[in-house]
Amino acid sequence: MSVTSIKDVAARAGVSPKTVSRVINGERHVRADKRERVLEVVRELDYKPNAFARSLSSSRSYLLGLLIDDPASGYAADVQLGALMRCREKNYHLIVERVERDTPDWEAELSRSLGVMKLDGVILTPPLCDDVTLAALLEQAAIPFVRIAPSAAEDLSGFIRMDDCSAAAEMTRHLIGLGHRRIGFIKGDPAHGATSARLQGFVSEMTRANLTASPNLIREGDFSSRSGFAEAEALLALAEPPTAIFASNDDMALGALMAAMRRGLAVPQSLAIAGFDDAPTSRVTWPQLTTVHQPKAAMAAEAVDILTDPAYRDAMTEPAYRRALDYRLMIRGSTDASTVSTSSVP
């Protein structure tokens, strides 16, 4: 079986191989009608450009890096999937690297890796997106980067985010609307910018409803299910425990579900539980978890779109590359008993 070549695409499209190369490489100086014809033929022939050959014929490597600090988290898995799928669409390859900042020589190791990989761009996930040392290393290596959900320095680079504060406020409003007045809140890792934004949304909505966000009902978690379990246990051991718990991510909400199960509390009849992120695990619990859908995969795909824009390298600080995506509440059985009968495990 013969492999489709760039010459085959050019012949079918009625253009030169150089024009095909320009279209595939995302160069701008190609007429719109020719670009569309080439892309149509690429799809028809299922042409897959060779990344090594492309890198030899241009200054790009067609490699993007995804830097994460916790590869085991559901958040990281969704971001990785979104970036990987979009890279495939654009004929790029994705390299995933864990950055362990608790090791003494992490900066030197990362610098060496960046020198070897020759990346065309890097996606920074929380909390790495707010690390100024990491940003400086990428700038020194002349590697453009896009941040997902940064909490500061908007003018540093392009970024993709959603409104964590408003989303947390809306979830709190949902719980209040169900009649809950004593609501426990479990915070996430303080190194993540989203932690303070979600707490702010919770407190502001409680205040707006003339309810008190009691300090003894706000607990310190770290985004792990273990911490969710421990902090939910502490909340439920209070003389006057909450009737609802809002955890800052789904892993901690799952820990709260385990704490409720351990105490024999029916969810949501005796205790409502809500999370944040809409991780895959939120849909395979019973009852299914009410949560905020954060478009993590779409955010990663958008980051790939920015990094593969030929103009981005010289325009990283332009407002056009600062984008926000929408969230939505996913109301399920862990807060609303009426949805339990219609909830199903996918």
Tab-separated table of N, CA and C in Angstrom, residues 223-318:
chain	number	residue	atom	x	y	z
A	223	PHE	N	-7.160	19.712	47.324
A	223	PHE	CA	-7.670	19.180	46.056
A	223	PHE	C	-7.605	17.658	45.972
A	224	SER	N	-7.151	16.967	47.018
A	224	SER	CA	-7.112	15.507	46.994
A	224	SER	C	-8.362	14.939	47.653
A	225	SER	N	-8.761	13.731	47.259
A	225	SER	CA	-9.927	13.099	47.884
A	225	SER	C	-9.658	12.823	49.356
A	226	ARG	N	-8.394	12.547	49.679
A	226	ARG	CA	-8.033	12.321	51.080
A	226	ARG	C	-8.357	13.537	51.935
A	227	SER	N	-7.984	14.721	51.443
A	227	SER	CA	-8.261	15.934	52.219
A	227	SER	C	-9.760	16.217	52.250
A	228	GLY	N	-10.475	15.889	51.163
A	228	GLY	CA	-11.921	16.079	51.164
A	228	GLY	C	-12.590	15.235	52.221
A	229	PHE	N	-12.125	13.999	52.348
A	229	PHE	CA	-12.675	13.110	53.376
A	229	PHE	C	-12.396	13.651	54.771
A	230	ALA	N	-11.135	14.037	55.018
A	230	ALA	CA	-10.747	14.514	56.348
A	230	ALA	C	-11.488	15.790	56.733
A	231	GLU	N	-11.606	16.722	55.808
A	231	GLU	CA	-12.258	17.992	56.140
A	231	GLU	C	-13.765	17.838	56.240
A	232	ALA	N	-14.338	16.943	55.458
A	232	ALA	CA	-15.772	16.668	55.596
A	232	ALA	C	-16.046	16.009	56.944
A	233	GLU	N	-15.164	15.123	57.360
A	233	GLU	CA	-15.293	14.500	58.682
A	233	GLU	C	-15.295	15.560	59.786
A	234	ALA	N	-14.397	16.528	59.659
A	234	ALA	CA	-14.331	17.603	60.655
A	234	ALA	C	-15.614	18.434	60.657
A	235	LEU	N	-16.143	18.717	59.485
A	235	LEU	CA	-17.385	19.495	59.390
A	235	LEU	C	-18.555	18.726	59.993
A	236	LEU	N	-18.639	17.441	59.713
A	236	LEU	CA	-19.761	16.634	60.183
A	236	LEU	C	-19.660	16.317	61.672
A	237	ALA	N	-18.474	16.516	62.261
A	237	ALA	CA	-18.299	16.293	63.706
A	237	ALA	C	-18.683	17.511	64.530
A	238	LEU	N	-18.999	18.628	63.892
A	238	LEU	CA	-19.399	19.839	64.614
A	238	LEU	C	-20.700	19.611	65.372
A	239	ALA	N	-20.866	20.352	66.462
A	239	ALA	CA	-22.105	20.246	67.236
A	239	ALA	C	-23.317	20.577	66.372
A	240	GLU	N	-23.125	21.520	65.454
A	240	GLU	CA	-24.178	21.862	64.499
A	240	GLU	C	-23.574	21.732	63.099
A	241	PRO	N	-23.615	20.541	62.550
A	241	PRO	CA	-22.956	20.318	61.259
A	241	PRO	C	-23.711	20.985	60.109
A	242	PRO	N	-23.051	21.159	58.991
A	242	PRO	CA	-23.728	21.746	57.829
A	242	PRO	C	-24.713	20.756	57.215
A	243	THR	N	-25.676	21.301	56.486
A	243	THR	CA	-26.612	20.439	55.740
A	243	THR	C	-26.147	20.269	54.299
A	244	ALA	N	-25.130	21.032	53.909
A	244	ALA	CA	-24.564	20.917	52.566
A	244	ALA	C	-23.073	21.200	52.636
A	245	ILE	N	-22.316	20.533	51.767
A	245	ILE	CA	-20.878	20.768	51.655
A	245	ILE	C	-20.558	21.069	50.196
A	246	PHE	N	-19.869	22.179	49.980
A	246	PHE	CA	-19.408	22.578	48.652
A	246	PHE	C	-17.889	22.442	48.656
A	247	ALA	N	-17.380	21.474	47.904
A	247	ALA	CA	-15.935	21.251	47.818
A	247	ALA	C	-15.393	21.920	46.560
A	248	SER	N	-14.169	22.454	46.647
A	248	SER	CA	-13.593	23.243	45.557
A	248	SER	C	-13.177	22.436	44.340
A	249	ASN	N	-13.212	21.114	44.430
A	249	ASN	CA	-13.037	20.301	43.224
A	249	ASN	C	-13.718	18.962	43.438
A	250	ASP	N	-13.831	18.172	42.376
A	250	ASP	CA	-14.582	16.926	42.453
A	250	ASP	C	-13.888	15.873	43.297
A	251	ASP	N	-12.555	15.839	43.271
A	251	ASP	CA	-11.855	14.846	44.085
A	251	ASP	C	-12.188	15.027	45.560
A	252	MET	N	-12.198	16.270	46.039
A	252	MET	CA	-12.537	16.517	47.438
A	252	MET	C	-14.018	16.236	47.694
A	253	ALA	N	-14.875	16.517	46.711
A	253	ALA	CA	-16.293	16.209	46.877
A	253	ALA	C	-16.508	14.702	47.005
A	254	LEU	N	-15.719	13.918	46.263
A	254	LEU	CA	-15.812	12.464	46.383
A	254	LEU	C	-15.376	12.014	47.783
A	255	GLY	N	-14.364	12.696	48.333
A	255	GLY	CA	-13.972	12.406	49.702
A	255	GLY	C	-15.089	12.708	50.677
A	256	ALA	N	-15.824	13.804	50.423
A	256	ALA	CA	-16.962	14.158	51.271
A	256	ALA	C	-18.071	13.115	51.151
A	257	LEU	N	-18.270	12.577	49.949
A	257	LEU	CA	-19.258	11.504	49.774
A	257	LEU	C	-18.881	10.275	50.604
A	258	MET	N	-17.590	9.964	50.642
A	258	MET	CA	-17.133	8.830	51.443
A	258	MET	C	-17.358	9.079	52.926
A	259	ALA	N	-17.147	10.327	53.367
A	259	ALA	CA	-17.383	10.659	54.771
A	259	ALA	C	-18.858	10.519	55.116
A	260	ALA	N	-19.733	10.941	54.209
A	260	ALA	CA	-21.171	10.799	54.435
A	260	ALA	C	-21.553	9.325	54.511
A	261	MET	N	-20.975	8.518	53.611
A	261	MET	CA	-21.262	7.084	53.612
A	261	MET	C	-20.812	6.445	54.925
A	262	ARG	N	-19.631	6.853	55.395
A	262	ARG	CA	-19.095	6.292	56.640
A	262	ARG	C	-20.020	6.573	57.819
A	263	ARG	N	-20.687	7.728	57.782
A	263	ARG	CA	-21.576	8.110	58.883
A	263	ARG	C	-23.030	7.681	58.641
A	264	GLY	N	-23.273	7.023	57.538
A	264	GLY	CA	-24.623	6.564	57.267
A	264	GLY	C	-25.578	7.679	56.889
A	265	LEU	N	-25.057	8.772	56.338
A	265	LEU	CA	-25.898	9.906	55.962
A	265	LEU	C	-26.366	9.743	54.515
A	266	ALA	N	-27.659	9.882	54.300
A	266	ALA	CA	-28.208	9.784	52.954
A	266	ALA	C	-27.922	11.068	52.196
A	267	VAL	N	-27.417	10.909	50.978
A	267	VAL	CA	-27.120	12.057	50.109
A	267	VAL	C	-28.120	12.033	48.950
A	268	PRO	N	-28.874	13.107	48.749
A	268	PRO	CA	-28.754	14.448	49.354
A	268	PRO	C	-29.741	14.708	50.498
A	269	GLN	N	-30.518	13.686	50.912
A	269	GLN	CA	-31.582	13.939	51.885
A	269	GLN	C	-31.053	14.488	53.209
A	270	SER	N	-29.972	13.911	53.715
A	270	SER	CA	-29.399	14.375	54.976
A	270	SER	C	-28.213	15.311	54.777
A	271	LEU	N	-27.559	15.190	53.649
A	271	LEU	CA	-26.403	16.037	53.358
A	271	LEU	C	-26.268	16.196	51.849
A	272	ALA	N	-26.319	17.434	51.373
A	272	ALA	CA	-26.077	17.711	49.959
A	272	ALA	C	-24.584	17.947	49.758
A	273	ILE	N	-24.070	17.474	48.633
A	273	ILE	CA	-22.641	17.624	48.340
A	273	ILE	C	-22.472	18.111	46.905
A	274	ALA	N	-21.642	19.138	46.725
A	274	ALA	CA	-21.360	19.685	45.397
A	274	ALA	C	-19.858	19.783	45.196
A	275	GLY	N	-19.434	19.649	43.960
A	275	GLY	CA	-18.018	19.749	43.633
A	275	GLY	C	-17.768	20.810	42.578
A	276	PHE	N	-16.617	20.686	41.923
A	276	PHE	CA	-16.215	21.672	40.912
A	276	PHE	C	-15.258	20.994	39.940
A	277	ASP	N	-15.483	21.120	38.650
A	277	ASP	CA	-14.632	20.645	37.543
A	277	ASP	C	-15.364	19.745	36.565
A	278	ASP	N	-16.328	18.923	37.061
A	278	ASP	CA	-17.008	17.933	36.221
A	278	ASP	C	-16.014	16.915	35.689
A	279	ALA	N	-15.241	16.348	36.596
A	279	ALA	CA	-14.309	15.278	36.235
A	279	ALA	C	-15.100	14.017	35.879
A	280	PRO	N	-14.519	13.096	35.095
A	280	PRO	CA	-15.228	11.863	34.732
A	280	PRO	C	-15.752	11.097	35.950
A	281	THR	N	-15.026	11.140	37.055
A	281	THR	CA	-15.465	10.418	38.249
A	281	THR	C	-16.756	10.976	38.833
A	282	SER	N	-17.088	12.225	38.513
A	282	SER	CA	-18.313	12.813	39.064
A	282	SER	C	-19.558	12.129	38.532
A	283	ARG	N	-19.418	11.416	37.404
A	283	ARG	CA	-20.573	10.778	36.781
A	283	ARG	C	-20.640	9.281	37.048
A	284	VAL	N	-19.677	8.733	37.798
A	284	VAL	CA	-19.705	7.298	38.090
A	284	VAL	C	-19.846	7.030	39.580
A	285	THR	N	-20.263	8.049	40.341
A	285	THR	CA	-20.583	7.860	41.755
A	285	THR	C	-22.091	7.654	41.871
A	286	TRP	N	-22.516	7.254	43.041
A	286	TRP	CA	-23.960	7.193	43.301
A	286	TRP	C	-24.256	7.816	44.655
A	287	PRO	N	-25.090	8.876	44.671
A	287	PRO	CA	-25.644	9.527	43.484
A	287	PRO	C	-24.566	10.276	42.700
A	288	GLN	N	-24.866	10.568	41.437
A	288	GLN	CA	-23.914	11.331	40.641
A	288	GLN	C	-23.729	12.716	41.255
A	289	LEU	N	-22.558	13.272	41.009
A	289	LEU	CA	-22.142	14.490	41.710
A	289	LEU	C	-22.580	15.768	40.990
A	290	THR	N	-23.261	16.629	41.725
A	290	THR	CA	-23.529	17.979	41.229
A	290	THR	C	-22.213	18.737	41.211
A	291	THR	N	-21.927	19.426	40.114
A	291	THR	CA	-20.620	20.068	39.986
A	291	THR	C	-20.680	21.202	38.972
A	292	VAL	N	-19.585	21.924	38.876
A	292	VAL	CA	-19.427	22.960	37.850
A	292	VAL	C	-18.635	22.367	36.700
A	293	HIS	N	-19.206	22.440	35.517
A	293	HIS	CA	-18.462	21.950	34.348
A	293	HIS	C	-17.458	23.005	33.927
A	294	GLN	N	-16.189	22.680	34.100
A	294	GLN	CA	-15.111	23.542	33.637
A	294	GLN	C	-14.599	22.963	32.320
A	295	PRO	N	-14.606	23.742	31.240
A	295	PRO	CA	-14.252	23.189	29.929
A	295	PRO	C	-12.749	22.979	29.778
A	296	LYS	N	-12.214	22.058	30.551
A	296	LYS	CA	-10.762	21.870	30.610
A	296	LYS	C	-10.183	21.444	29.265
A	297	ALA	N	-10.818	20.460	28.626
A	297	ALA	CA	-10.308	19.996	27.336
A	297	ALA	C	-10.387	21.107	26.292
A	298	ALA	N	-11.479	21.860	26.310
A	298	ALA	CA	-11.637	22.965	25.355
A	298	ALA	C	-10.617	24.064	25.621
A	299	MET	N	-10.290	24.304	26.887
A	299	MET	CA	-9.283	25.304	27.223
A	299	MET	C	-7.922	24.889	26.683
A	300	ALA	N	-7.604	23.596	26.807
A	300	ALA	CA	-6.325	23.103	26.297
A	300	ALA	C	-6.284	23.190	24.779
A	301	ALA	N	-7.397	22.863	24.136
A	301	ALA	CA	-7.454	22.949	22.672
A	301	ALA	C	-7.265	24.385	22.207
A	302	GLU	N	-7.876	25.312	22.934
A	302	GLU	CA	-7.723	26.734	22.595
A	302	GLU	C	-6.268	27.172	22.763
A	303	ALA	N	-5.607	26.638	23.788
A	303	ALA	CA	-4.192	26.962	23.992
A	303	ALA	C	-3.345	26.475	22.819
A	304	VAL	N	-3.657	25.293	22.302
A	304	VAL	CA	-2.941	24.780	21.124
A	304	VAL	C	-3.187	25.693	19.927
A	305	ASP	N	-4.430	26.145	19.761
A	305	ASP	CA	-4.745	27.050	18.646
A	305	ASP	C	-3.884	28.315	18.702
A	306	ILE	N	-3.716	28.846	19.906
A	306	ILE	CA	-2.921	30.067	20.050
A	306	ILE	C	-1.451	29.789	19.731
A	307	LEU	N	-0.918	28.710	20.276
A	307	LEU	CA	0.498	28.410	20.084
A	307	LEU	C	0.835	28.098	18.632
A	308	THR	N	-0.118	27.579	17.877
A	308	THR	CA	0.143	27.249	16.480
A	308	THR	C	-0.191	28.405	15.539
A	309	ASP	N	-0.611	29.509	16.089
A	309	ASP	CA	-0.820	30.715	15.287
A	309	ASP	C	0.555	31.318	14.988
A	310	PRO	N	0.939	31.412	13.717
A	310	PRO	CA	2.290	31.922	13.390
A	310	PRO	C	2.567	33.313	13.942
A	311	ALA	N	1.524	34.100	14.190
A	311	ALA	CA	1.725	35.468	14.668
A	311	ALA	C	1.951	35.541	16.175
A	312	TYR	N	1.671	34.452	16.890
A	312	TYR	CA	1.680	34.530	18.353
A	312	TYR	C	3.059	34.811	18.937
A	313	ARG	N	4.082	34.202	18.396
A	313	ARG	CA	5.435	34.351	18.959
A	313	ARG	C	5.814	35.821	19.152
A	314	ASP	N	5.399	36.666	18.231
A	314	ASP	CA	5.746	38.086	18.316
A	314	ASP	C	4.630	38.933	18.918
A	315	ALA	N	3.586	38.273	19.427
A	315	ALA	CA	2.444	39.043	19.953
A	315	ALA	C	1.864	38.391	21.203
A	316	MET	N	2.738	37.818	22.028
A	316	MET	CA	2.275	37.075	23.202
A	316	MET	C	1.478	37.921	24.181
A	317	THR	N	1.743	39.214	24.228
A	317	THR	CA	1.079	40.065	25.218
A	317	THR	C	-0.158	40.768	24.656
A	318	GLU	N	-0.528	40.472	23.418
A	318	GLU	CA	-1.678	41.132	22.809
A	318	GLU	C	-2.982	40.650	23.455
